[in-house]
GROMACS .gro file of C-alpha atoms in nm:
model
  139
    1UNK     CA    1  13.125  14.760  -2.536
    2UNK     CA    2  12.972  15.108  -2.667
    3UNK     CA    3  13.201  15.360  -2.808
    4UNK     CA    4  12.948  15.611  -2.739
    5UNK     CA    5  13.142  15.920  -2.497
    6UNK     CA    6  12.932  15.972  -2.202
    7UNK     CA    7  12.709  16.311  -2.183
    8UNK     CA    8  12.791  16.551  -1.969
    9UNK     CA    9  12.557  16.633  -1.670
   10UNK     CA   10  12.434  16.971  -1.653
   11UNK     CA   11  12.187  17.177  -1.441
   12UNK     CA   12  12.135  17.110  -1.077
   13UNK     CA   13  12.196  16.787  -1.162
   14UNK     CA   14  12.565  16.842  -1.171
   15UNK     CA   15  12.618  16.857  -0.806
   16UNK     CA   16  12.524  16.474  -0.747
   17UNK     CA   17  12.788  16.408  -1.013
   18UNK     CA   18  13.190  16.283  -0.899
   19UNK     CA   19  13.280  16.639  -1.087
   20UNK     CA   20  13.031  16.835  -0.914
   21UNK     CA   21  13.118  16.705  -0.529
   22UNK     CA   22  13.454  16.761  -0.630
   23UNK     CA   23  13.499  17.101  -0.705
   24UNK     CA   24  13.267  17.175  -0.365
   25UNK     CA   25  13.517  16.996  -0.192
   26UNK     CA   26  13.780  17.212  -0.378
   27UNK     CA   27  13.600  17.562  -0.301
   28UNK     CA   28  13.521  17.493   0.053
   29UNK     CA   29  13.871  17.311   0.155
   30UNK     CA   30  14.070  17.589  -0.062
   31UNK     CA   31  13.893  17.841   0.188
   32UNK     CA   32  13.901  17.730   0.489
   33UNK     CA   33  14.289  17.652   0.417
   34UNK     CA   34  14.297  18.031   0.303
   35UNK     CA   35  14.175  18.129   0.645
   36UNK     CA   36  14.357  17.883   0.876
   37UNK     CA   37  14.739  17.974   0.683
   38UNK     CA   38  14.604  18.398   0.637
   39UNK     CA   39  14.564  18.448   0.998
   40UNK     CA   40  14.851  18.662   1.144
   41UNK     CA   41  15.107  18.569   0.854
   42UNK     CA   42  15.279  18.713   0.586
   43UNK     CA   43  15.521  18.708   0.354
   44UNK     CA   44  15.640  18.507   0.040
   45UNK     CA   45  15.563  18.213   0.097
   46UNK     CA   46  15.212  18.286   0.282
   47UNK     CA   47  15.088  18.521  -0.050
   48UNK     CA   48  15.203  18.207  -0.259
   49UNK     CA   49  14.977  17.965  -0.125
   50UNK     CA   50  14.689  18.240  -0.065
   51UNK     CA   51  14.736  18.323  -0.431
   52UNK     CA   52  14.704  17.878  -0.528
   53UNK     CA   53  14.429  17.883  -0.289
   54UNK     CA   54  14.238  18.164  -0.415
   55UNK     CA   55  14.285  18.047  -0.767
   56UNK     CA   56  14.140  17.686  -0.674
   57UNK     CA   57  13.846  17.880  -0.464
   58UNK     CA   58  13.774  18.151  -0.812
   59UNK     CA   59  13.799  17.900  -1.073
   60UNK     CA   60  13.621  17.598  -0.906
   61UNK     CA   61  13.366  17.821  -0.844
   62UNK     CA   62  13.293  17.983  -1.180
   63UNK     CA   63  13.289  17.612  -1.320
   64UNK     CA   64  13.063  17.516  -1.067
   65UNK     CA   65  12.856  17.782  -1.124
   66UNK     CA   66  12.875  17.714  -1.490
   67UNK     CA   67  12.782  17.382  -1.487
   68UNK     CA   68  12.484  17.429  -1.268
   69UNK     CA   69  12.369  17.760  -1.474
   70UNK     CA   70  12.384  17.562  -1.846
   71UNK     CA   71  12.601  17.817  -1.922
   72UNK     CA   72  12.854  17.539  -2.046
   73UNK     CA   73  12.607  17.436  -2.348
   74UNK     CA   74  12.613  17.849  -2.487
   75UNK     CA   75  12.964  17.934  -2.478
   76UNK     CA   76  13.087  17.650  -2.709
   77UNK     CA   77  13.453  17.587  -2.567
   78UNK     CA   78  13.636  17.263  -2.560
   79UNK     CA   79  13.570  17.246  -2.183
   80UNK     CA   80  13.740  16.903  -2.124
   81UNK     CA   81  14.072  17.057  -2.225
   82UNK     CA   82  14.016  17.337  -2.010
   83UNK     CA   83  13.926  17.186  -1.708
   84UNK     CA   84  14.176  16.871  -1.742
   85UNK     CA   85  14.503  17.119  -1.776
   86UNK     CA   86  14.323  17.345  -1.528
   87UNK     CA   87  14.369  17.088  -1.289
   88UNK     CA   88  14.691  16.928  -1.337
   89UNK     CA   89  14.913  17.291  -1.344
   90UNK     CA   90  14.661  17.417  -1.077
   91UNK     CA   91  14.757  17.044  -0.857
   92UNK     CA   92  15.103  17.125  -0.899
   93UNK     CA   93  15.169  17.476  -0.781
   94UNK     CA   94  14.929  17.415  -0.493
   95UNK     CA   95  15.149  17.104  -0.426
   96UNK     CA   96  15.449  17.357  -0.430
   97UNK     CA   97  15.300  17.606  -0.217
   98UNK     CA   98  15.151  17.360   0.040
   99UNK     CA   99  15.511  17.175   0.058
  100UNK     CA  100  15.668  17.554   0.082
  101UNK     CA  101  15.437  17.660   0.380
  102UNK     CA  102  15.418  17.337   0.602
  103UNK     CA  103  15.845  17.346   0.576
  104UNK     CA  104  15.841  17.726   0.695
  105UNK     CA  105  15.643  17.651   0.959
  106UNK     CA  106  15.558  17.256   1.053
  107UNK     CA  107  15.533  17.350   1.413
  108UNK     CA  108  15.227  17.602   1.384
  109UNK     CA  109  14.896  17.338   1.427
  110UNK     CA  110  14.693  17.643   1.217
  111UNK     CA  111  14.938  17.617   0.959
  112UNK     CA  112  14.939  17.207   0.948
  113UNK     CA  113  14.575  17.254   0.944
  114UNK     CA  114  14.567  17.450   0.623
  115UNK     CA  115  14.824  17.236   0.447
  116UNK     CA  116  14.622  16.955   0.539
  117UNK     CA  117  14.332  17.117   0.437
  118UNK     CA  118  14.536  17.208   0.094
  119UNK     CA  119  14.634  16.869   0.047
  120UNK     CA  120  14.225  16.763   0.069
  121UNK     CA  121  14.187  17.044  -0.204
  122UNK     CA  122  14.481  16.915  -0.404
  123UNK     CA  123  14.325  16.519  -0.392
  124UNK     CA  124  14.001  16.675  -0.517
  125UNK     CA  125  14.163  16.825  -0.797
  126UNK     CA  126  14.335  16.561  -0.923
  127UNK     CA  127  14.027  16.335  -0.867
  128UNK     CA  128  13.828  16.606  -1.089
  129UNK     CA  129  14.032  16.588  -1.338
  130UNK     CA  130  14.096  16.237  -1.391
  131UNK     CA  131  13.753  16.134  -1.388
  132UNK     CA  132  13.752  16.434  -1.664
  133UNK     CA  133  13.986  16.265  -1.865
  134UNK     CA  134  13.839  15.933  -1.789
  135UNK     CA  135  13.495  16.065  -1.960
  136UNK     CA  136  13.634  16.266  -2.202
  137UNK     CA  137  13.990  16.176  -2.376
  138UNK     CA  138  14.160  16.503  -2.457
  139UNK     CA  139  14.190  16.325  -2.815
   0.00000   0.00000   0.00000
């Protein structure tokens, strides 16, 4: 067995990668969930998953674009860290928020449709960052 760590695919390259299909899945799910739960509601509960949502859609999408830019080899930051905590507190408040929304209202199909949707995003997250870890030990 090599010790050697794996290199990290960057460039256009990235979005063939588990990492890169990933945090699609995370923008595009995060989005349409935004959409399906935003329509018509509001409140507490509503702005807290928007605001999990919108976090997942922001930040999956600057990494993305990161990734695919080569930015990621000039701004020498221990990106592994980032991205593997990123995940795991981001996984849980969306968890909260999703569980939050589909008890308000489990009888709305939009609503179920964006928790589902959440859910997807949530998977994809997790996914993302275990195959982070898996890559790249945070030690």
């Amino acid at each position: 067995m090599s010790s050697e760590q794996p290199t990290q695919v960057i460039g256009t390259g990235y979005l063939a990668t588990l990492q890169g299909v990933c945090k699609i899945v995370e923008v595009v799910a995060s989005f349409i969930a935004v959409l399906l739960v935003g329509i018509n509601t509001w409140g507490t509960v509503f702005d807290v998953f928007e605001s999990a949502a919108a976090l997942s859609i922001i930040i999956s999408a600057i990494l993305l674009i990161l990734y695919t830019s080569k930015a990621v080899e000039k701004l020498q930051l221990p990106w592994n860290r980032i991205q593997f905590f990123y995940h795991v507190i981001l996984s849980i408040y969306y968890i909260i928020a999703i569980a939050l929304v589909l008890d308000k209202f489990y009888v709305v199909s939009r609503i179920i449709g964006g928790g589902v949707l959440g859910i997807l995003a949530v998977t994809a997250h997790l996914l993302d960052g275990y195959d982070n870890y898996r890559k790249h030990p945070l030690c």
